[in-house]
Coordinates of C-alpha atoms in Angstrom, one line a residue:
G1 CA 22.8 15.2 -4.6
E2 CA 25.3 17.9 -5.6
R3 CA 26.5 18.4 -9.1
G4 CA 29.0 15.7 -10.3
E5 CA 27.8 13.0 -7.9
E6 CA 27.0 10.5 -10.8
K7 CA 23.2 10.8 -10.4
T8 CA 22.6 10.3 -14.2
H9 CA 25.0 7.3 -14.2
T10 CA 23.0 5.8 -11.3
M11 CA 19.8 6.2 -13.3
Y12 CA 21.0 5.2 -16.8
G13 CA 24.5 3.7 -16.4
S14 CA 26.3 2.4 -19.4
V15 CA 26.2 -0.7 -21.6
E16 CA 28.7 -2.5 -19.4
D17 CA 27.1 -1.3 -16.1
P18 CA 23.4 -0.6 -16.6
G19 CA 21.7 1.8 -14.3
L20 CA 18.3 1.8 -12.7
V21 CA 16.3 2.6 -15.8
P22 CA 17.6 -0.2 -18.0
R23 CA 17.1 -2.7 -15.1
V24 CA 13.5 -1.5 -14.6
A25 CA 12.9 -2.0 -18.4
E26 CA 14.3 -5.5 -18.2
E27 CA 12.2 -6.4 -15.1
L28 CA 9.0 -4.9 -16.5
F29 CA 9.1 -7.0 -19.7
R30 CA 10.1 -10.1 -17.8
S31 CA 7.0 -9.7 -15.6
I32 CA 4.8 -9.0 -18.7
G33 CA 6.1 -12.3 -20.2
K34 CA 5.1 -14.2 -17.1
C35 CA 1.5 -13.1 -17.3
A36 CA 1.2 -13.1 -21.1
A37 CA -1.2 -16.1 -21.1
E38 CA -3.8 -14.4 -18.9
S39 CA -3.4 -10.7 -19.5
Q40 CA -3.0 -8.4 -22.5
V41 CA -0.5 -5.7 -21.5
R42 CA 0.1 -2.4 -23.3
V43 CA 3.2 -0.3 -22.5
S44 CA 3.9 3.2 -23.6
C45 CA 6.3 6.0 -22.6
S46 CA 7.0 9.7 -22.6
M47 CA 10.2 11.6 -22.0
L48 CA 10.3 15.2 -20.9
E49 CA 13.0 17.7 -20.0
L50 CA 12.5 20.6 -17.6
Y51 CA 15.1 23.1 -18.8
R52 CA 15.2 26.6 -17.3
D53 CA 11.6 26.2 -16.1
E54 CA 10.4 25.2 -19.6
L55 CA 9.0 21.7 -20.5
M56 CA 10.4 20.1 -23.6
D57 CA 9.3 17.0 -25.3
L58 CA 12.3 14.8 -26.1
L59 CA 10.5 12.3 -28.2
I60 CA 9.8 15.0 -30.8
P61 CA 12.7 15.4 -33.3
A62 CA 14.9 18.4 -32.8
G63 CA 13.5 21.6 -34.4
H64 CA 9.9 20.4 -34.4
N65 CA 9.2 21.6 -30.8
R66 CA 8.6 25.1 -32.1
N67 CA 5.5 24.0 -34.1
S68 CA 4.1 21.8 -31.4
P69 CA 1.3 22.8 -29.0
A70 CA 2.3 24.0 -25.6
L71 CA 2.8 21.3 -22.9
E72 CA 0.5 21.7 -20.0
I73 CA 0.6 19.8 -16.7
K74 CA -2.8 18.5 -15.7
R75 CA -4.6 15.8 -13.7
D76 CA -6.8 13.0 -15.0
W77 CA -10.0 11.6 -13.5
R78 CA -7.9 9.5 -11.1
G79 CA -5.9 12.5 -9.9
S80 CA -2.9 11.2 -11.7
V81 CA -0.6 13.8 -13.3
Y82 CA -0.1 13.9 -17.0
V83 CA 1.2 16.4 -19.6
A84 CA -1.2 17.4 -22.2
N85 CA 0.2 17.5 -25.8
A86 CA 3.2 15.4 -24.8
S87 CA 4.3 12.6 -27.1
V88 CA 3.3 9.1 -25.8
R89 CA 5.0 6.3 -27.7
E90 CA 3.8 2.7 -27.6
V91 CA 6.6 0.2 -27.1
L92 CA 6.3 -3.5 -27.7
T93 CA 9.5 -4.8 -26.4
Q94 CA 12.3 -4.0 -23.9
E95 CA 14.5 -3.0 -26.9
D96 CA 11.8 -0.6 -28.2
L97 CA 11.6 1.1 -24.8
L98 CA 15.4 1.4 -24.4
S99 CA 15.7 2.7 -27.9
S100 CA 13.2 5.5 -27.3
I101 CA 14.9 6.4 -24.0
L102 CA 18.4 6.6 -25.7
E103 CA 16.9 8.7 -28.5
A104 CA 15.5 11.2 -25.9
V105 CA 18.6 11.2 -23.7
E106 CA 20.7 12.3 -26.6
R107 CA 18.6 15.5 -26.9
R108 CA 19.1 16.5 -23.3
H109 CA 20.9 19.7 -22.4
V110 CA 24.4 19.1 -21.1
A111 CA 27.5 21.2 -20.7
A112 CA 31.0 21.1 -19.2
T113 CA 31.7 22.8 -15.9
R114 CA 34.6 22.7 -13.4
M115 CA 32.6 20.1 -11.4
N116 CA 31.6 17.8 -14.3
A117 CA 32.8 17.4 -17.9
D118 CA 29.3 16.3 -19.0
S119 CA 27.0 18.1 -16.6
S120 CA 23.2 17.7 -16.9
R121 CA 21.6 21.2 -17.2
S122 CA 18.0 20.0 -16.7
H123 CA 15.7 17.6 -15.0
L124 CA 14.8 14.5 -17.1
I125 CA 11.5 12.8 -16.5
L126 CA 10.7 9.4 -18.0
T127 CA 7.2 8.1 -17.6
I128 CA 6.2 4.5 -18.4
F129 CA 2.5 3.8 -18.6
V130 CA 1.3 0.2 -18.2
E131 CA -2.3 -1.0 -18.9
S132 CA -3.1 -4.6 -18.2
T133 CA -6.4 -6.3 -19.3
N134 CA -7.3 -9.6 -17.8
Q135 CA -8.6 -11.7 -20.7
Q136 CA -11.0 -13.8 -18.6
T137 CA -12.6 -11.1 -16.4
G138 CA -12.1 -8.0 -18.6
Q139 CA -10.7 -6.1 -15.5
V140 CA -8.3 -3.3 -16.4
A141 CA -5.4 -2.4 -14.2
M142 CA -3.4 0.8 -14.9
A143 CA 0.0 1.9 -13.5
K144 CA 2.4 4.8 -14.1
L145 CA 6.1 4.6 -13.3
T146 CA 7.9 7.9 -13.1
L147 CA 11.7 7.8 -13.2
C148 CA 13.1 11.3 -12.6
D149 CA 16.8 12.1 -13.0
L150 CA 17.1 15.3 -11.1
A151 CA 19.8 17.8 -12.0
G152 CA 22.1 18.5 -9.1
S153 CA 22.4 21.5 -6.8
E154 CA 25.2 23.8 -8.0
R155 CA 27.3 26.4 -6.1
L156 CA 28.4 29.0 -8.6
K157 CA 31.7 29.5 -6.7
K158 CA 32.6 25.9 -7.3
S159 CA 31.3 25.3 -10.8
K160 CA 32.5 28.7 -12.1
A161 CA 29.5 28.9 -14.3
S162 CA 28.8 32.1 -16.1
G163 CA 26.4 33.4 -18.8
T164 CA 23.9 30.8 -19.9
Q165 CA 25.3 28.2 -17.6
M166 CA 24.8 30.5 -14.6
K167 CA 21.2 31.0 -15.5
E168 CA 20.8 27.2 -15.9
A169 CA 22.2 26.7 -12.4
Q170 CA 20.0 29.3 -10.9
A171 CA 16.9 27.7 -12.5
M172 CA 17.9 24.3 -11.2
N173 CA 18.6 25.5 -7.7
K174 CA 15.2 27.3 -7.7
S175 CA 13.4 24.1 -8.7
L176 CA 15.2 22.0 -6.1
T177 CA 14.3 24.5 -3.4
A178 CA 10.6 24.2 -4.4
L179 CA 11.0 20.4 -4.1
V180 CA 12.5 20.7 -0.6
D181 CA 9.5 23.0 0.4
V182 CA 7.0 20.3 -0.8
I183 CA 8.8 17.5 1.1
E184 CA 8.9 19.7 4.3
A185 CA 5.2 20.4 4.0
L186 CA 4.3 16.7 3.5
T187 CA 6.4 15.6 6.5
Q188 CA 4.8 18.3 8.7
H189 CA 1.3 17.2 7.4
A190 CA 0.6 20.8 6.4
K191 CA -2.9 21.7 5.2
H192 CA -1.4 23.3 2.1
V193 CA 1.4 21.7 0.1
P194 CA 3.0 24.1 -2.4
Y195 CA 3.0 21.8 -5.4
R196 CA 2.1 24.7 -7.8
N197 CA 5.1 26.8 -6.9
H198 CA 7.1 25.1 -9.6
K199 CA 6.6 22.8 -12.7
L200 CA 9.0 20.2 -11.2
T201 CA 6.8 19.8 -8.1
Q202 CA 3.7 19.7 -10.1
L203 CA 5.1 16.9 -12.3
L204 CA 6.1 14.9 -9.2
S205 CA 3.1 15.7 -7.0
D206 CA 1.4 12.3 -7.4
S207 CA 4.7 10.5 -6.9
L208 CA 5.4 12.4 -3.7
G209 CA 2.1 12.7 -2.0
G210 CA -0.4 10.7 -4.1
N211 CA -1.3 7.0 -4.7
A212 CA 2.2 5.9 -5.1
K213 CA 5.2 4.1 -3.8
T214 CA 8.2 6.4 -3.9
L215 CA 11.9 5.5 -4.0
M216 CA 14.5 8.3 -3.7
I217 CA 18.2 7.6 -4.3
V218 CA 20.7 10.1 -2.7
C219 CA 24.2 10.4 -4.3
C220 CA 26.9 11.7 -2.0
S221 CA 30.6 12.6 -2.5
P222 CA 33.4 11.0 -0.5
V223 CA 35.5 14.2 -0.9
S224 CA 35.9 16.1 2.3
G225 CA 35.6 19.4 0.5
N226 CA 32.0 18.4 -0.3
S227 CA 31.0 17.5 3.3
E228 CA 28.6 20.3 3.7
E229 CA 26.6 19.4 0.6
T230 CA 26.7 15.7 1.6
V231 CA 25.2 16.5 5.0
Q232 CA 22.5 18.6 3.3
A233 CA 21.7 15.7 0.9
L234 CA 21.4 13.2 3.7
S235 CA 19.2 15.6 5.7
Y236 CA 17.0 16.0 2.7
A237 CA 16.7 12.2 2.3
S238 CA 15.9 11.7 6.0
R239 CA 12.9 14.1 5.7
A240 CA 11.7 12.5 2.5
K241 CA 11.7 9.1 4.2
L242 CA 9.1 10.4 6.6
I243 CA 6.4 10.8 3.9
L244 CA 3.8 8.1 4.1
N245 CA 1.5 7.4 1.2
K246 CA -1.6 5.1 1.1
V247 CA -1.3 3.0 -2.1
V248 CA -4.4 1.6 -3.8
R249 CA -4.5 -0.5 -7.0
N250 CA -6.0 1.3 -10.0
K251 CA -8.5 -1.3 -11.2
D252 CA -11.7 -1.0 -13.2
S253 CA -14.0 -3.1 -15.4
Q254 CA -13.1 -2.9 -19.1
E255 CA -16.3 -0.9 -19.8
V256 CA -15.8 1.5 -17.0
A257 CA -12.1 2.1 -18.0
R258 CA -13.3 2.7 -21.6
L259 CA -15.9 5.2 -20.6
K260 CA -13.5 7.1 -18.3
K261 CA -11.1 7.4 -21.2
V262 CA -13.9 8.8 -23.4
V263 CA -14.8 11.4 -20.8
Q264 CA -11.1 12.4 -20.5
I265 CA -10.8 12.8 -24.3
M266 CA -14.0 14.8 -24.5
S267 CA -12.8 17.1 -21.7
Q268 CA -9.5 17.7 -23.5
E269 CA -11.4 18.4 -26.8
L270 CA -13.7 20.8 -25.0
E271 CA -10.7 22.7 -23.4
E272 CA -9.0 22.9 -26.9
A273 CA -12.3 24.3 -28.4
R274 CA -12.6 26.9 -25.7
A275 CA -9.0 27.9 -26.2
K276 CA -9.5 28.4 -29.9
G277 CA -12.7 30.4 -29.2
Y278 CA -10.8 32.7 -26.9
Q279 CA -8.0 33.2 -29.5
A280 CA -10.5 33.9 -32.2
A281 CA -12.3 36.5 -30.0
A282 CA -9.0 38.2 -29.2

């Protein structure tokens, strides 16, 4: 949707009127409680901001990002997207999860424009990881829930943005254009899908065209002056609706799951060692 269409309110809401994310947290831990007798469930989360094409870890205290290793978008042995070096925080309760989310949201870049007094200047990506181990069979099931609050498209003539805000708007529009290109390629069953054209589409690649169920919410304005943007948003949604994914449960025996994690950790350590070797040689 366009700037100022209450997308962030739809995702996060308020204390009096909770949005999608608080409702998801409540339902997640309610479901965990129902299966507590037969399964041991571990929940963790990460929260990233894509600001002017740069990934930022919002679970790291302000000012500490400078000393942190670079965030890199990668795929694990399942083909699932993850961000190397990003903070992943384990949460034990619904309150723990919501507290971590609130802490991260407060660090997000926002600014006032003519279209919105509290305008999001970045894309916000919350990822919730769930690992469930059946205590009788030892079977391990893994899931990832990606909740993305996309920044809105912005026409500079309407927002009157200038300086830094103009550069922010240009970066956001560029990323949304890349997302449209990916959706168009998926609906046309193209041989090549341009996920790598932007960090946003890389982050969402397994949500859009992978082993996933995808829900997209489109926010539209009732104002007649925004009719052109409303039609574009609905057209965008109708194309996205045509994407068909084949969903398969991620299940392994406990030992297989353990060994795959060991392989992933060793691969990461090998890449880090190679990177240090290249730096030393330079």
